[in-house]
């Protein structure tokens, strides 16, 4: 039977490398973003990071057993510039990480501080590769936008479109279509300053194929919206094992460059 990785002491991040060797590599994610060592790079300012997304309805959302994931392959989307060189990246999917309480939940941390959650918009390099799966095998194959969650009193309307479907995908393997129109642009913060570094998938197989772009400014969600995330079950049957945490802790940055752009 395929190994069931997860986030418990017996199958979690501390033991992933036993079955997924890349998880023990030197270019792993997430990392703690130590702001004092982040270096400004004029190239990032000169080649502005730009994005263009389509608004789509009826996107499929599924319970992966490790969280929710929205499948959003958008041939008309473009993420380019900034740290992405001359290549164009296309949106493939987006998902989220959270914790048992709102004191934790993000994967990246900033000067040791965790946020209440983290949204990942996953893109692949369509200039160089023919498929997402092929791109995930190359060091410049994927680009992931990370957006932190802060807890506030105002419900996040775009996240609410996700939350409103979660009762239909309570169990692992279940999926449904999101009736509302989703515009990925609305997930991004108003301030577009970011940190960037070379890293990996944060879940097995932890391929070292990701150019990370982590926005400095968080977006706001409510505690209730996060409570709904935690009601998803990691099991496909009647047994209920709630997905209360699905974040990997920070990995060593090592000698990797951490750059910043104050857009
Ligand atoms: C088996 O192929 C995979 C490809 C991508 C991913 C992602 C996108 C993981 C992550 O978000 O950390 C997982 C598996
Ligand atoms: Zn992720």
PDB file of C-alpha atoms and ligand atoms in Angstrom:
ATOM      1  CA  UNK A   1       0.000   0.000   0.000  1.00  0.00           C
ATOM      2  CA  UNK A   2       1.303   3.472  -0.781  1.00  0.00           C
ATOM      3  CA  UNK A   3       2.719   5.203   2.279  1.00  0.00           C
ATOM      4  CA  UNK A   4       0.180   7.444   3.926  1.00  0.00           C
ATOM      5  CA  UNK A   5       2.087  10.556   4.846  1.00  0.00           C
ATOM      6  CA  UNK A   6       0.449  13.080   7.112  1.00  0.00           C
ATOM      7  CA  UNK A   7       1.143  15.444   9.976  1.00  0.00           C
ATOM      8  CA  UNK A   8       1.108  13.120  12.974  1.00  0.00           C
ATOM      9  CA  UNK A   9       4.255  12.118  14.924  1.00  0.00           C
ATOM     10  CA  UNK A  10       4.307   8.757  13.145  1.00  0.00           C
ATOM     11  CA  UNK A  11       3.796   9.951   9.543  1.00  0.00           C
ATOM     12  CA  UNK A  12       4.562  13.655   9.697  1.00  0.00           C
ATOM     13  CA  UNK A  13       7.304  16.021   8.484  1.00  0.00           C
ATOM     14  CA  UNK A  14       9.943  14.537  10.811  1.00  0.00           C
ATOM     15  CA  UNK A  15       9.725  11.166   9.025  1.00  0.00           C
ATOM     16  CA  UNK A  16       8.833  12.134   5.439  1.00  0.00           C
ATOM     17  CA  UNK A  17      12.430  11.732   4.259  1.00  0.00           C
ATOM     18  CA  UNK A  18      12.327   8.004   5.037  1.00  0.00           C
ATOM     19  CA  UNK A  19       9.906   7.473   2.159  1.00  0.00           C
ATOM     20  CA  UNK A  20      10.440  10.682   0.161  1.00  0.00           C
ATOM     21  CA  UNK A  21      14.209  11.260  -0.065  1.00  0.00           C
ATOM     22  CA  UNK A  22      13.887  14.776  -1.511  1.00  0.00           C
ATOM     23  CA  UNK A  23      12.312  15.850   1.788  1.00  0.00           C
ATOM     24  CA  UNK A  24      15.818  15.636   3.247  1.00  0.00           C
ATOM     25  CA  UNK A  25      17.374  17.900   0.637  1.00  0.00           C
ATOM     26  CA  UNK A  26      19.146  21.240   1.017  1.00  0.00           C
ATOM     27  CA  UNK A  27      16.535  23.276  -0.906  1.00  0.00           C
ATOM     28  CA  UNK A  28      13.455  22.516   1.173  1.00  0.00           C
ATOM     29  CA  UNK A  29      10.438  24.629   2.057  1.00  0.00           C
ATOM     30  CA  UNK A  30       9.020  26.320   3.989  1.00  0.00           C
ATOM     31  CA  UNK A  31      11.655  28.447   5.684  1.00  0.00           C
ATOM     32  CA  UNK A  32      11.728  31.063   8.394  1.00  0.00           C
ATOM     33  CA  UNK A  33      11.989  34.423   6.626  1.00  0.00           C
ATOM     34  CA  UNK A  34      14.675  36.247   8.593  1.00  0.00           C
ATOM     35  CA  UNK A  35      13.991  39.819   7.497  1.00  0.00           C
ATOM     36  CA  UNK A  36      17.420  41.047   8.535  1.00  0.00           C
ATOM     37  CA  UNK A  37      19.163  38.856   5.965  1.00  0.00           C
ATOM     38  CA  UNK A  38      16.727  39.493   3.107  1.00  0.00           C
ATOM     39  CA  UNK A  39      18.540  41.422   0.370  1.00  0.00           C
ATOM     40  CA  UNK A  40      16.964  43.973  -1.951  1.00  0.00           C
ATOM     41  CA  UNK A  41      17.608  43.244  -5.606  1.00  0.00           C
ATOM     42  CA  UNK A  42      17.100  45.987  -8.168  1.00  0.00           C
ATOM     43  CA  UNK A  43      16.362  43.346 -10.793  1.00  0.00           C
ATOM     44  CA  UNK A  44      13.172  42.466  -8.943  1.00  0.00           C
ATOM     45  CA  UNK A  45      12.117  46.101  -8.960  1.00  0.00           C
ATOM     46  CA  UNK A  46      12.999  46.587 -12.639  1.00  0.00           C
ATOM     47  CA  UNK A  47      11.211  43.457 -13.846  1.00  0.00           C
ATOM     48  CA  UNK A  48       7.926  43.898 -11.955  1.00  0.00           C
ATOM     49  CA  UNK A  49       6.122  40.706 -11.038  1.00  0.00           C
ATOM     50  CA  UNK A  50       2.854  40.732 -12.967  1.00  0.00           C
ATOM     51  CA  UNK A  51      -0.142  38.423 -12.874  1.00  0.00           C
ATOM     52  CA  UNK A  52      -3.293  38.051 -14.926  1.00  0.00           C
ATOM     53  CA  UNK A  53      -6.018  35.597 -13.992  1.00  0.00           C
ATOM     54  CA  UNK A  54      -9.410  34.642 -15.374  1.00  0.00           C
ATOM     55  CA  UNK A  55     -12.553  34.666 -13.242  1.00  0.00           C
ATOM     56  CA  UNK A  56     -14.004  31.178 -13.259  1.00  0.00           C
ATOM     57  CA  UNK A  57     -17.126  29.529 -11.881  1.00  0.00           C
ATOM     58  CA  UNK A  58     -17.717  25.827 -11.257  1.00  0.00           C
ATOM     59  CA  UNK A  59     -14.130  25.214 -10.201  1.00  0.00           C
ATOM     60  CA  UNK A  60     -13.707  21.798  -8.580  1.00  0.00           C
ATOM     61  CA  UNK A  61     -12.739  21.719  -4.901  1.00  0.00           C
ATOM     62  CA  UNK A  62     -11.700  18.467  -3.301  1.00  0.00           C
ATOM     63  CA  UNK A  63     -10.783  17.097   0.094  1.00  0.00           C
ATOM     64  CA  UNK A  64      -7.306  15.626  -0.444  1.00  0.00           C
ATOM     65  CA  UNK A  65      -7.196  14.119   3.027  1.00  0.00           C
ATOM     66  CA  UNK A  66      -4.566  16.741   3.838  1.00  0.00           C
ATOM     67  CA  UNK A  67      -6.787  19.794   3.289  1.00  0.00           C
ATOM     68  CA  UNK A  68      -8.866  21.342   0.530  1.00  0.00           C
ATOM     69  CA  UNK A  69      -7.541  21.995  -2.980  1.00  0.00           C
ATOM     70  CA  UNK A  70      -9.172  23.967  -5.780  1.00  0.00           C
ATOM     71  CA  UNK A  71      -8.244  22.729  -9.247  1.00  0.00           C
ATOM     72  CA  UNK A  72      -7.933  25.868 -11.355  1.00  0.00           C
ATOM     73  CA  UNK A  73      -5.927  25.147 -14.510  1.00  0.00           C
ATOM     74  CA  UNK A  74      -6.066  28.473 -16.350  1.00  0.00           C
ATOM     75  CA  UNK A  75      -4.476  28.477 -19.796  1.00  0.00           C
ATOM     76  CA  UNK A  76      -5.281  32.172 -19.963  1.00  0.00           C
ATOM     77  CA  UNK A  77      -3.479  33.040 -16.738  1.00  0.00           C
ATOM     78  CA  UNK A  78       0.037  34.521 -16.681  1.00  0.00           C
ATOM     79  CA  UNK A  79       2.463  35.016 -13.826  1.00  0.00           C
ATOM     80  CA  UNK A  80       5.738  36.520 -14.983  1.00  0.00           C
ATOM     81  CA  UNK A  81       8.564  38.915 -14.169  1.00  0.00           C
ATOM     82  CA  UNK A  82      10.140  39.427 -10.782  1.00  0.00           C
ATOM     83  CA  UNK A  83      12.253  36.315  -9.995  1.00  0.00           C
ATOM     84  CA  UNK A  84      10.759  34.316 -12.884  1.00  0.00           C
ATOM     85  CA  UNK A  85      13.212  35.382 -15.581  1.00  0.00           C
ATOM     86  CA  UNK A  86      11.757  35.330 -19.087  1.00  0.00           C
ATOM     87  CA  UNK A  87       9.377  32.458 -18.418  1.00  0.00           C
ATOM     88  CA  UNK A  88       5.599  32.534 -18.099  1.00  0.00           C
ATOM     89  CA  UNK A  89       3.878  30.524 -15.395  1.00  0.00           C
ATOM     90  CA  UNK A  90       0.261  29.378 -15.494  1.00  0.00           C
ATOM     91  CA  UNK A  91      -2.069  28.814 -12.532  1.00  0.00           C
ATOM     92  CA  UNK A  92      -2.773  25.133 -11.810  1.00  0.00           C
ATOM     93  CA  UNK A  93      -4.354  24.959  -8.368  1.00  0.00           C
ATOM     94  CA  UNK A  94      -4.605  26.642  -5.012  1.00  0.00           C
ATOM     95  CA  UNK A  95      -4.889  25.288  -1.498  1.00  0.00           C
ATOM     96  CA  UNK A  96      -4.293  26.283   2.077  1.00  0.00           C
ATOM     97  CA  UNK A  97      -2.452  25.363   5.271  1.00  0.00           C
ATOM     98  CA  UNK A  98      -3.702  25.981   8.807  1.00  0.00           C
ATOM     99  CA  UNK A  99      -3.185  25.004  12.454  1.00  0.00           C
ATOM    100  CA  UNK A 100      -5.047  23.721  15.493  1.00  0.00           C
ATOM    101  CA  UNK A 101      -5.324  27.262  16.826  1.00  0.00           C
ATOM    102  CA  UNK A 102      -4.806  30.582  15.117  1.00  0.00           C
ATOM    103  CA  UNK A 103      -1.499  31.010  16.913  1.00  0.00           C
ATOM    104  CA  UNK A 104      -0.033  28.744  14.253  1.00  0.00           C
ATOM    105  CA  UNK A 105      -0.908  27.484  10.792  1.00  0.00           C
ATOM    106  CA  UNK A 106       1.318  29.176   8.251  1.00  0.00           C
ATOM    107  CA  UNK A 107       4.186  27.218   6.732  1.00  0.00           C
ATOM    108  CA  UNK A 108       6.585  30.114   6.239  1.00  0.00           C
ATOM    109  CA  UNK A 109       7.297  32.142   9.352  1.00  0.00           C
ATOM    110  CA  UNK A 110       8.623  35.700   9.564  1.00  0.00           C
ATOM    111  CA  UNK A 111      11.349  36.284  12.150  1.00  0.00           C
ATOM    112  CA  UNK A 112      10.021  33.213  13.940  1.00  0.00           C
ATOM    113  CA  UNK A 113       6.415  34.381  13.882  1.00  0.00           C
ATOM    114  CA  UNK A 114       3.744  32.090  12.466  1.00  0.00           C
ATOM    115  CA  UNK A 115       0.527  33.410  10.944  1.00  0.00           C
ATOM    116  CA  UNK A 116      -2.882  31.752  11.332  1.00  0.00           C
ATOM    117  CA  UNK A 117      -2.711  30.160   7.896  1.00  0.00           C
ATOM    118  CA  UNK A 118      -1.177  30.374   4.451  1.00  0.00           C
ATOM    119  CA  UNK A 119      -2.728  30.224   0.976  1.00  0.00           C
ATOM    120  CA  UNK A 120      -0.665  28.758  -1.893  1.00  0.00           C
ATOM    121  CA  UNK A 121      -1.393  29.632  -5.525  1.00  0.00           C
ATOM    122  CA  UNK A 122       0.539  27.017  -7.515  1.00  0.00           C
ATOM    123  CA  UNK A 123       1.737  27.833 -11.045  1.00  0.00           C
ATOM    124  CA  UNK A 124       3.883  25.925 -13.590  1.00  0.00           C
ATOM    125  CA  UNK A 125       6.371  27.028 -16.227  1.00  0.00           C
ATOM    126  CA  UNK A 126       4.579  26.783 -19.565  1.00  0.00           C
ATOM    127  CA  UNK A 127       7.456  28.381 -21.450  1.00  0.00           C
ATOM    128  CA  UNK A 128       9.775  25.440 -20.852  1.00  0.00           C
ATOM    129  CA  UNK A 129       7.590  22.453 -20.017  1.00  0.00           C
ATOM    130  CA  UNK A 130       4.634  20.652 -21.521  1.00  0.00           C
ATOM    131  CA  UNK A 131       2.765  19.701 -18.370  1.00  0.00           C
ATOM    132  CA  UNK A 132       2.497  20.415 -14.656  1.00  0.00           C
ATOM    133  CA  UNK A 133       3.856  16.948 -13.864  1.00  0.00           C
ATOM    134  CA  UNK A 134       6.896  17.516 -16.101  1.00  0.00           C
ATOM    135  CA  UNK A 135       7.477  20.988 -14.652  1.00  0.00           C
ATOM    136  CA  UNK A 136       7.448  19.557 -11.115  1.00  0.00           C
ATOM    137  CA  UNK A 137      10.616  17.607 -12.039  1.00  0.00           C
ATOM    138  CA  UNK A 138      12.701  20.736 -12.750  1.00  0.00           C
ATOM    139  CA  UNK A 139      14.300  23.388 -10.505  1.00  0.00           C
ATOM    140  CA  UNK A 140      12.399  26.214 -12.240  1.00  0.00           C
ATOM    141  CA  UNK A 141       9.276  24.232 -12.884  1.00  0.00           C
ATOM    142  CA  UNK A 142       6.836  25.748 -10.410  1.00  0.00           C
ATOM    143  CA  UNK A 143       6.158  29.178  -8.941  1.00  0.00           C
ATOM    144  CA  UNK A 144       4.028  29.411  -5.805  1.00  0.00           C
ATOM    145  CA  UNK A 145       2.539  32.612  -4.421  1.00  0.00           C
ATOM    146  CA  UNK A 146       2.202  32.416  -0.638  1.00  0.00           C
ATOM    147  CA  UNK A 147      -0.293  34.653   1.156  1.00  0.00           C
ATOM    148  CA  UNK A 148      -0.468  34.777   4.955  1.00  0.00           C
ATOM    149  CA  UNK A 149      -3.744  34.802   6.909  1.00  0.00           C
ATOM    150  CA  UNK A 150      -4.329  37.127   9.838  1.00  0.00           C
ATOM    151  CA  UNK A 151      -7.477  36.658  11.942  1.00  0.00           C
ATOM    152  CA  UNK A 152      -9.838  39.607  12.038  1.00  0.00           C
ATOM    153  CA  UNK A 153     -13.497  40.452  12.463  1.00  0.00           C
ATOM    154  CA  UNK A 154     -14.289  40.765   8.774  1.00  0.00           C
ATOM    155  CA  UNK A 155     -15.176  37.629   6.872  1.00  0.00           C
ATOM    156  CA  UNK A 156     -13.105  37.245   3.717  1.00  0.00           C
ATOM    157  CA  UNK A 157     -15.699  37.104   0.953  1.00  0.00           C
ATOM    158  CA  UNK A 158     -13.517  35.096  -1.463  1.00  0.00           C
ATOM    159  CA  UNK A 159     -12.524  32.575   1.201  1.00  0.00           C
ATOM    160  CA  UNK A 160     -16.218  32.344   2.154  1.00  0.00           C
ATOM    161  CA  UNK A 161     -16.900  30.972  -1.330  1.00  0.00           C
ATOM    162  CA  UNK A 162     -14.556  28.095  -0.376  1.00  0.00           C
ATOM    163  CA  UNK A 163     -15.966  27.693   3.140  1.00  0.00           C
ATOM    164  CA  UNK A 164     -19.525  27.459   1.831  1.00  0.00           C
ATOM    165  CA  UNK A 165     -18.642  24.226  -0.021  1.00  0.00           C
ATOM    166  CA  UNK A 166     -16.746  22.439   2.766  1.00  0.00           C
ATOM    167  CA  UNK A 167     -19.799  20.664   4.194  1.00  0.00           C
ATOM    168  CA  UNK A 168     -20.074  18.851   0.834  1.00  0.00           C
ATOM    169  CA  UNK A 169     -16.476  17.589   0.953  1.00  0.00           C
ATOM    170  CA  UNK A 170     -16.204  16.615   4.615  1.00  0.00           C
ATOM    171  CA  UNK A 171     -14.491  13.331   3.833  1.00  0.00           C
ATOM    172  CA  UNK A 172     -11.243  12.510   1.980  1.00  0.00           C
ATOM    173  CA  UNK A 173     -11.798  12.005  -1.719  1.00  0.00           C
ATOM    174  CA  UNK A 174     -15.029  13.975  -1.891  1.00  0.00           C
ATOM    175  CA  UNK A 175     -15.270  16.831  -4.358  1.00  0.00           C
ATOM    176  CA  UNK A 176     -17.784  19.391  -5.558  1.00  0.00           C
ATOM    177  CA  UNK A 177     -17.973  22.421  -7.825  1.00  0.00           C
ATOM    178  CA  UNK A 178     -17.815  25.928  -6.395  1.00  0.00           C
ATOM    179  CA  UNK A 179     -20.893  27.678  -7.810  1.00  0.00           C
ATOM    180  CA  UNK A 180     -19.539  31.164  -7.230  1.00  0.00           C
ATOM    181  CA  UNK A 181     -17.203  32.967  -9.594  1.00  0.00           C
ATOM    182  CA  UNK A 182     -13.654  32.874  -8.231  1.00  0.00           C
ATOM    183  CA  UNK A 183     -11.107  35.528  -9.216  1.00  0.00           C
ATOM    184  CA  UNK A 184      -7.694  34.504  -7.824  1.00  0.00           C
ATOM    185  CA  UNK A 185      -6.622  38.150  -7.910  1.00  0.00           C
ATOM    186  CA  UNK A 186      -8.905  38.831  -4.960  1.00  0.00           C
ATOM    187  CA  UNK A 187      -6.819  36.487  -2.771  1.00  0.00           C
ATOM    188  CA  UNK A 188      -3.805  38.771  -3.097  1.00  0.00           C
ATOM    189  CA  UNK A 189      -3.087  41.532  -0.587  1.00  0.00           C
ATOM    190  CA  UNK A 190      -3.258  45.186  -1.623  1.00  0.00           C
ATOM    191  CA  UNK A 191       0.433  45.678  -0.818  1.00  0.00           C
ATOM    192  CA  UNK A 192       2.470  43.594  -3.265  1.00  0.00           C
ATOM    193  CA  UNK A 193       5.851  43.575  -1.547  1.00  0.00           C
ATOM    194  CA  UNK A 194       7.288  40.038  -1.304  1.00  0.00           C
ATOM    195  CA  UNK A 195      10.188  37.804  -0.353  1.00  0.00           C
ATOM    196  CA  UNK A 196      11.503  35.234  -2.825  1.00  0.00           C
ATOM    197  CA  UNK A 197      13.845  32.237  -2.652  1.00  0.00           C
ATOM    198  CA  UNK A 198      14.384  28.844  -4.299  1.00  0.00           C
ATOM    199  CA  UNK A 199      12.646  25.990  -2.499  1.00  0.00           C
ATOM    200  CA  UNK A 200      10.418  22.972  -2.751  1.00  0.00           C
ATOM    201  CA  UNK A 201       6.956  21.539  -2.503  1.00  0.00           C
ATOM    202  CA  UNK A 202       6.011  21.580   1.187  1.00  0.00           C
ATOM    203  CA  UNK A 203       4.285  18.210   0.962  1.00  0.00           C
ATOM    204  CA  UNK A 204       5.617  14.890  -0.277  1.00  0.00           C
ATOM    205  CA  UNK A 205       7.322  14.218  -2.628  1.00  0.00           C
ATOM    206  CA  UNK A 206       8.854  17.624  -1.660  1.00  0.00           C
ATOM    207  CA  UNK A 207      10.358  18.127  -5.118  1.00  0.00           C
ATOM    208  CA  UNK A 208      12.923  20.941  -5.172  1.00  0.00           C
ATOM    209  CA  UNK A 209      11.177  22.666  -8.063  1.00  0.00           C
ATOM    210  CA  UNK A 210       9.604  25.817  -6.636  1.00  0.00           C
ATOM    211  CA  UNK A 211      10.411  29.500  -7.007  1.00  0.00           C
ATOM    212  CA  UNK A 212       8.698  30.857  -3.888  1.00  0.00           C
ATOM    213  CA  UNK A 213       7.121  34.304  -3.803  1.00  0.00           C
ATOM    214  CA  UNK A 214       5.749  35.066  -0.324  1.00  0.00           C
ATOM    215  CA  UNK A 215       3.788  38.290   0.065  1.00  0.00           C
ATOM    216  CA  UNK A 216       4.704  40.441   3.048  1.00  0.00           C
ATOM    217  CA  UNK A 217       1.171  41.703   3.706  1.00  0.00           C
ATOM    218  CA  UNK A 218      -1.332  39.190   5.084  1.00  0.00           C
ATOM    219  CA  UNK A 219      -4.993  39.029   4.143  1.00  0.00           C
ATOM    220  CA  UNK A 220      -7.698  38.782   6.799  1.00  0.00           C
ATOM    221  CA  UNK A 221      -9.977  35.852   7.497  1.00  0.00           C
ATOM    222  CA  UNK A 222     -12.190  35.168  10.498  1.00  0.00           C
ATOM    223  CA  UNK A 223     -11.676  32.603  13.217  1.00  0.00           C
ATOM    224  CA  UNK A 224     -14.958  31.005  12.130  1.00  0.00           C
ATOM    225  CA  UNK A 225     -13.654  30.520   8.603  1.00  0.00           C
ATOM    226  CA  UNK A 226     -10.607  28.727  10.011  1.00  0.00           C
ATOM    227  CA  UNK A 227     -12.843  26.673  12.320  1.00  0.00           C
ATOM    228  CA  UNK A 228     -14.641  25.441   9.217  1.00  0.00           C
ATOM    229  CA  UNK A 229     -11.302  24.395   7.627  1.00  0.00           C
ATOM    230  CA  UNK A 230     -10.587  22.295  10.734  1.00  0.00           C
ATOM    231  CA  UNK A 231     -13.881  20.392  10.310  1.00  0.00           C
ATOM    232  CA  UNK A 232     -12.626  18.563   7.209  1.00  0.00           C
ATOM    233  CA  UNK A 233     -11.890  14.884   7.820  1.00  0.00           C
ATOM    234  CA  UNK A 234      -8.656  13.145   6.816  1.00  0.00           C
ATOM    235  CA  UNK A 235     -10.589   9.893   6.457  1.00  0.00           C
ATOM    236  CA  UNK A 236     -12.798   8.729   3.619  1.00  0.00           C
ATOM    237  CA  UNK A 237     -15.131   6.679   5.783  1.00  0.00           C
ATOM    238  CA  UNK A 238     -17.357   7.399   8.735  1.00  0.00           C
ATOM    239  CA  UNK A 239     -14.374   7.683  11.110  1.00  0.00           C
ATOM    240  CA  UNK A 240     -13.684  11.309  11.853  1.00  0.00           C
ATOM    241  CA  UNK A 241     -10.094  12.437  12.088  1.00  0.00           C
ATOM    242  CA  UNK A 242     -10.283  16.195  11.683  1.00  0.00           C
ATOM    243  CA  UNK A 243      -7.590  17.975   9.663  1.00  0.00           C
ATOM    244  CA  UNK A 244      -6.716  20.386  12.456  1.00  0.00           C
ATOM    245  CA  UNK A 245      -3.182  21.064  11.258  1.00  0.00           C
ATOM    246  CA  UNK A 246      -1.531  20.617   7.882  1.00  0.00           C
ATOM    247  CA  UNK A 247       1.584  22.774   7.916  1.00  0.00           C
ATOM    248  CA  UNK A 248       5.222  21.729   7.585  1.00  0.00           C
ATOM    249  CA  UNK A 249       7.558  23.546   9.982  1.00  0.00           C
ATOM    250  CA  UNK A 250      10.376  25.710   8.614  1.00  0.00           C
ATOM    251  CA  UNK A 251      13.376  23.939   7.079  1.00  0.00           C
ATOM    252  CA  UNK A 252      16.997  25.196   7.036  1.00  0.00           C
ATOM    253  CA  UNK A 253      17.572  28.016   4.558  1.00  0.00           C
ATOM    254  CA  UNK A 254      21.227  27.004   4.385  1.00  0.00           C
ATOM    255  CA  UNK A 255      23.226  29.117   1.932  1.00  0.00           C
ATOM    256  CA  UNK A 256      20.232  30.031  -0.215  1.00  0.00           C
ATOM    257  CA  UNK A 257      19.677  33.672  -1.148  1.00  0.00           C
ATOM    258  CA  UNK A 258      16.584  35.325   0.337  1.00  0.00           C
ATOM    259  CA  UNK A 259      15.632  38.379  -1.694  1.00  0.00           C
ATOM    260  CA  UNK A 260      12.917  40.964  -1.182  1.00  0.00           C
ATOM    261  CA  UNK A 261      11.001  43.375  -3.377  1.00  0.00           C
ATOM    262  CA  UNK A 262       9.118  46.302  -1.915  1.00  0.00           C
ATOM    263  CA  UNK A 263       6.685  46.677  -4.812  1.00  0.00           C
TER     264      UNK A 263
HETATM  265  C1  LIG B   1       2.725  14.118  -7.020  1.00  0.00           C
HETATM  266  O1  LIG B   1       2.854  15.374  -7.621  1.00  0.00           O
HETATM  267  C2  LIG B   1       2.666  16.479  -6.841  1.00  0.00           C
HETATM  268  C3  LIG B   1       2.807  17.700  -7.479  1.00  0.00           C
HETATM  269  C4  LIG B   1       2.619  18.872  -6.761  1.00  0.00           C
HETATM  270  C5  LIG B   1       2.313  18.830  -5.420  1.00  0.00           C
HETATM  271  C6  LIG B   1       2.163  20.098  -4.674  1.00  0.00           C
HETATM  272  C7  LIG B   1       1.735  21.310  -5.423  1.00  0.00           C
HETATM  273  C8  LIG B   1       2.507  20.093  -3.347  1.00  0.00           C
HETATM  274  C9  LIG B   1       2.502  21.272  -2.496  1.00  0.00           C
HETATM  275  O2  LIG B   1       1.652  22.159  -2.692  1.00  0.00           O
HETATM  276  O3  LIG B   1       3.362  21.350  -1.612  1.00  0.00           O
HETATM  277  C10 LIG B   1       2.176  17.608  -4.778  1.00  0.00           C
HETATM  278  C11 LIG B   1       2.348  16.407  -5.495  1.00  0.00           C
HETATM  279 ZN1  LIG B   2       0.952  24.415   0.058  1.00  0.00          ZN
END
